[in-house]
mmCIF file of C-alpha atoms in Angstrom:
data_model
loop_
_atom_site.group_PDB
_atom_site.id
_atom_site.type_symbol
_atom_site.label_atom_id
_atom_site.label_comp_id
_atom_site.label_asym_id
_atom_site.label_seq_id
_atom_site.Cartn_x
_atom_site.Cartn_y
_atom_site.Cartn_z
ATOM 1 C CA MET A 18 -37.624 59.409 17.347
ATOM 2 C CA HIS A 19 -34.006 58.179 19.033
ATOM 3 C CA MET A 20 -35.259 55.906 22.063
ATOM 4 C CA THR A 21 -33.505 55.816 25.210
ATOM 5 C CA ARG A 22 -32.849 52.580 27.469
ATOM 6 C CA LEU A 23 -35.982 53.587 29.441
ATOM 7 C CA ASP A 24 -38.306 54.466 26.487
ATOM 8 C CA ARG A 25 -37.237 50.346 25.356
ATOM 9 C CA ARG A 26 -38.212 49.227 28.710
ATOM 10 C CA TRP A 27 -41.686 50.881 28.668
ATOM 11 C CA ALA A 28 -41.952 49.414 24.813
ATOM 12 C CA LYS A 29 -41.379 45.914 25.648
ATOM 13 C CA ALA A 30 -43.910 46.469 28.452
ATOM 14 C CA ARG A 31 -46.617 43.402 26.695
ATOM 15 C CA THR A 32 -48.933 43.205 30.314
ATOM 16 C CA VAL A 33 -50.320 45.364 33.297
ATOM 17 C CA PRO A 34 -48.127 43.597 35.764
ATOM 18 C CA ASP A 35 -45.069 44.489 33.176
ATOM 19 C CA LEU A 36 -46.757 48.420 33.509
ATOM 20 C CA ALA A 37 -47.129 47.575 37.288
ATOM 21 C CA GLY A 38 -43.481 46.757 37.997
ATOM 22 C CA LEU A 39 -42.009 49.171 35.840
ATOM 23 C CA THR A 40 -44.609 52.032 37.402
ATOM 24 C CA ALA A 41 -43.153 50.883 40.910
ATOM 25 C CA ASP A 42 -39.627 51.240 39.602
ATOM 26 C CA TRP A 43 -40.189 54.388 38.474
ATOM 27 C CA LEU A 44 -41.502 56.126 41.816
ATOM 28 C CA GLU A 45 -39.066 54.693 43.234
ATOM 29 C CA GLY A 46 -36.378 56.318 41.318
ATOM 30 C CA ARG A 47 -34.813 53.362 40.223
ATOM 31 C CA LEU A 48 -36.335 53.481 36.683
ATOM 32 C CA PRO A 49 -34.147 56.823 35.453
ATOM 33 C CA GLY A 50 -36.051 59.397 33.331
ATOM 34 C CA GLY A 51 -39.502 59.707 32.286
ATOM 35 C CA HIS A 52 -43.441 57.646 32.603
ATOM 36 C CA PRO A 53 -44.700 57.159 29.557
ATOM 37 C CA GLY A 54 -47.782 59.188 30.851
ATOM 38 C CA GLY A 55 -45.417 62.225 30.562
ATOM 39 C CA TYR A 56 -44.361 62.952 34.110
ATOM 40 C CA ASP A 57 -40.231 63.108 34.539
ATOM 41 C CA ARG A 58 -40.531 62.192 38.502
ATOM 42 C CA PRO A 59 -43.326 62.062 41.161
ATOM 43 C CA ASP A 60 -45.410 64.664 41.421
ATOM 44 C CA GLU A 61 -44.562 66.640 45.115
ATOM 45 C CA GLU A 62 -47.801 65.779 46.646
ATOM 46 C CA THR A 63 -47.037 62.299 45.825
ATOM 47 C CA THR A 64 -43.924 62.130 47.780
ATOM 48 C CA ASP A 65 -44.592 60.917 51.171
ATOM 49 C CA LEU A 66 -47.202 58.184 49.171
ATOM 50 C CA VAL A 67 -44.573 56.553 47.041
ATOM 51 C CA PRO A 68 -43.999 53.339 49.094
ATOM 52 C CA ASP A 69 -47.655 53.027 49.161
ATOM 53 C CA LEU A 70 -47.942 53.225 45.248
ATOM 54 C CA ALA A 71 -44.967 50.950 44.967
ATOM 55 C CA ARG A 72 -46.618 48.268 46.714
ATOM 56 C CA LEU A 73 -49.804 49.022 45.023
ATOM 57 C CA ASN A 74 -47.534 48.719 41.412
ATOM 58 C CA ARG A 75 -45.771 45.461 43.162
ATOM 59 C CA ALA A 76 -49.146 43.669 43.599
ATOM 60 C CA GLY A 77 -49.763 44.208 40.195
ATOM 61 C CA TRP A 78 -52.412 47.126 40.220
ATOM 62 C CA ALA A 79 -50.782 49.667 37.485
ATOM 63 C CA THR A 80 -51.806 52.951 38.829
ATOM 64 C CA ASP A 81 -52.527 56.047 36.601
ATOM 65 C CA CYS A 82 -53.299 58.602 38.926
ATOM 66 C CA SER A 83 -53.317 59.511 42.874
ATOM 67 C CA GLN A 84 -53.087 62.091 45.611
ATOM 68 C CA PRO A 85 -53.080 62.341 49.103
ATOM 69 C CA GLY A 86 -56.294 63.659 50.922
ATOM 70 C CA GLU A 87 -55.397 67.175 52.298
ATOM 71 C CA SER A 88 -57.031 70.183 53.224
ATOM 72 C CA GLY A 89 -56.558 74.400 52.526
ATOM 73 C CA PRO A 90 -57.658 77.417 53.110
ATOM 74 C CA ARG A 91 -59.609 77.966 49.722
ATOM 75 C CA TRP A 92 -59.620 74.128 48.992
ATOM 76 C CA ASP A 93 -59.502 70.629 49.933
ATOM 77 C CA GLN A 94 -59.325 67.176 48.817
ATOM 78 C CA ARG A 95 -59.878 63.068 49.218
ATOM 79 C CA ALA A 96 -57.159 61.062 49.062
ATOM 80 C CA ALA A 97 -57.560 59.211 45.646
ATOM 81 C CA VAL A 98 -55.978 56.479 43.822
ATOM 82 C CA ASP A 99 -56.647 54.551 40.341
ATOM 83 C CA GLY A 100 -55.179 52.702 37.295
ATOM 84 C CA TRP A 101 -55.413 48.941 36.005
ATOM 85 C CA VAL A 102 -55.920 45.762 37.387
ATOM 86 C CA ALA A 103 -56.112 42.383 35.310
ATOM 87 C CA ASP A 104 -56.136 39.614 38.229
ATOM 88 C CA ASP A 105 -59.616 39.224 39.135
ATOM 89 C CA ARG A 106 -58.936 37.860 41.977
ATOM 90 C CA LEU A 107 -56.330 41.013 43.370
ATOM 91 C CA CYS A 108 -59.109 43.440 42.141
ATOM 92 C CA ASP A 109 -61.634 41.543 44.084
ATOM 93 C CA GLU A 110 -59.564 41.663 47.214
ATOM 94 C CA ILE A 111 -58.898 45.376 46.519
ATOM 95 C CA ALA A 112 -62.544 46.472 46.250
ATOM 96 C CA HIS A 113 -63.871 43.747 48.949
ATOM 97 C CA VAL A 114 -61.476 45.187 51.897
ATOM 98 C CA ALA A 115 -61.404 48.774 50.742
ATOM 99 C CA ASP A 116 -65.934 48.763 50.528
ATOM 100 C CA GLY A 117 -65.585 47.123 53.958
ATOM 101 C CA TRP A 118 -63.669 50.312 55.727
ATOM 102 C CA GLY A 119 -66.440 52.587 53.818
ATOM 103 C CA LEU A 120 -64.217 53.723 50.902
ATOM 104 C CA ILE A 121 -65.630 54.678 47.503
ATOM 105 C CA VAL A 122 -64.678 51.934 45.159
ATOM 106 C CA VAL A 123 -65.623 52.029 41.397
ATOM 107 C CA ARG A 124 -64.439 49.229 38.966
ATOM 108 C CA GLN A 125 -65.335 49.344 35.570
ATOM 109 C CA SER A 126 -64.313 46.895 32.798
ATOM 110 C CA ASP A 127 -63.911 47.607 29.061
ATOM 111 C CA GLU A 128 -67.622 48.583 28.030
ATOM 112 C CA GLU A 129 -67.978 50.950 30.622
ATOM 113 C CA CYS A 130 -66.127 53.960 30.063
ATOM 114 C CA ILE A 131 -67.185 56.800 32.100
ATOM 115 C CA GLY A 132 -67.704 59.679 30.037
ATOM 116 C CA PRO A 133 -66.349 63.699 31.053
ATOM 117 C CA ASP A 134 -69.053 64.780 33.041
ATOM 118 C CA THR A 135 -68.950 61.745 35.495
ATOM 119 C CA GLY A 136 -66.689 60.223 38.051
ATOM 120 C CA VAL A 137 -65.940 60.866 41.997
ATOM 121 C CA PRO A 138 -64.977 64.720 42.544
ATOM 122 C CA VAL A 139 -61.854 64.433 44.189
ATOM 123 C CA THR A 140 -60.678 68.212 44.567
ATOM 124 C CA ARG A 141 -62.871 70.636 45.504
ATOM 125 C CA ALA A 142 -62.344 74.738 45.436
ATOM 126 C CA GLY A 143 -64.544 77.356 46.743
ATOM 127 C CA GLY A 144 -67.176 74.159 47.410
ATOM 128 C CA ARG A 145 -66.808 73.433 43.728
ATOM 129 C CA ALA A 146 -65.547 70.078 42.317
ATOM 130 C CA GLU A 147 -62.413 70.812 40.315
ATOM 131 C CA THR A 148 -60.636 67.330 39.819
ATOM 132 C CA TRP A 149 -62.362 63.844 39.207
ATOM 133 C CA PHE A 150 -61.290 60.457 39.434
ATOM 134 C CA GLY A 151 -62.558 57.047 37.905
ATOM 135 C CA ARG A 152 -63.240 58.472 34.468
ATOM 136 C CA ARG A 153 -61.348 55.229 32.334
ATOM 137 C CA LEU A 154 -59.524 55.929 29.280
ATOM 138 C CA ALA A 155 -59.945 53.519 26.357
ATOM 139 C CA GLY A 156 -58.716 52.945 22.857
ATOM 140 C CA ARG A 157 -57.328 56.434 20.844
ATOM 141 C CA ASP A 158 -57.345 58.418 24.302
ATOM 142 C CA LEU A 159 -55.502 55.704 26.117
ATOM 143 C CA ARG A 160 -52.495 56.196 23.036
ATOM 144 C CA HIS A 161 -52.786 59.733 23.151
ATOM 145 C CA SER A 162 -52.278 59.329 27.104
ATOM 146 C CA LEU A 163 -49.556 56.879 27.534
ATOM 147 C CA PRO A 164 -47.492 56.786 24.275
ATOM 148 C CA GLY A 165 -44.804 54.613 23.127
ATOM 149 C CA LEU A 166 -46.403 51.421 24.573
ATOM 150 C CA HIS A 167 -46.671 48.495 22.566
ATOM 151 C CA ARG A 168 -50.171 47.126 21.211
ATOM 152 C CA ARG A 169 -49.975 44.370 23.155
ATOM 153 C CA ALA A 170 -49.835 46.543 26.429
ATOM 154 C CA TYR A 171 -52.538 49.063 25.183
ATOM 155 C CA ARG A 172 -54.533 45.553 24.593
ATOM 156 C CA ALA A 173 -53.717 44.340 28.080
ATOM 157 C CA LEU A 174 -55.198 48.146 29.574
ATOM 158 C CA ASP A 175 -58.367 47.827 27.435
ATOM 159 C CA GLY A 176 -58.785 44.155 28.796
ATOM 160 C CA ALA A 177 -57.941 45.116 32.272
ATOM 161 C CA THR A 178 -60.689 46.233 35.388
ATOM 162 C CA TYR A 179 -60.262 49.947 35.700
ATOM 163 C CA LEU A 180 -60.378 50.537 39.894
ATOM 164 C CA THR A 181 -60.719 53.808 41.408
ATOM 165 C CA VAL A 182 -60.476 54.139 45.210
ATOM 166 C CA VAL A 183 -61.330 57.212 46.833
ATOM 167 C CA ASP A 184 -61.281 57.967 50.631
ATOM 168 C CA PRO A 185 -64.884 59.640 51.472
ATOM 169 C CA ALA A 186 -63.732 62.089 53.637
ATOM 170 C CA TRP A 187 -62.153 65.636 52.519
ATOM 171 C CA GLY A 188 -59.133 66.335 53.560
ATOM 172 C CA ARG A 189 -58.457 62.739 55.630
ATOM 173 C CA ALA A 190 -54.599 61.674 54.717
ATOM 174 C CA ASP A 191 -53.961 58.220 56.033
ATOM 175 C CA ARG A 192 -57.223 56.401 55.682
ATOM 176 C CA LEU A 193 -57.200 54.815 52.382
ATOM 177 C CA TRP A 194 -53.461 54.133 52.400
ATOM 178 C CA HIS A 195 -53.836 52.125 55.431
ATOM 179 C CA VAL A 196 -56.686 50.052 53.774
ATOM 180 C CA LEU A 197 -55.291 49.666 50.673
ATOM 181 C CA ASP A 198 -51.822 48.419 52.206
ATOM 182 C CA ARG A 199 -53.908 45.910 54.261
ATOM 183 C CA ALA A 200 -55.666 44.752 50.662
ATOM 184 C CA VAL A 201 -52.790 43.634 48.968
ATOM 185 C CA ARG A 202 -50.357 42.115 51.356
#
């Protein structure tokens, strides 16, 4: 397999902050090409969240997945974000601030992988949950979802806390991002 310059930068990352910095650059369009998760660019619904997500990543939270709070005629979703945090003080601060604002906070260590039938529902259609956040991947699943990383990067992700923060209100767009911005500044 031919490795591009982008591939090499992702493959050289060894720590959660390394991966978070690359993710911030990718979100802002400064890292050409794709993300190890298989994305060429952020989803269209994420466009307005890029500054917030980049700030979280630059603080050291390697975000994995996110979505805005939105509502439509037959569906709605909660604003949510999850990913890995290796710095316990940063994780504690984010969790403390988010909890103080009434947000849902799920922290998982490497021993606490949540199974496929659990997590926090964040998208529903017709009153039925369709999407969940807070499902930590580990081991082989992590390597399958983020191929091409260095083995030390996988170990760093496995050893980090998987942090999920969700706005409990369906369709609310701004609170989560305002609160998380306060937590990392």
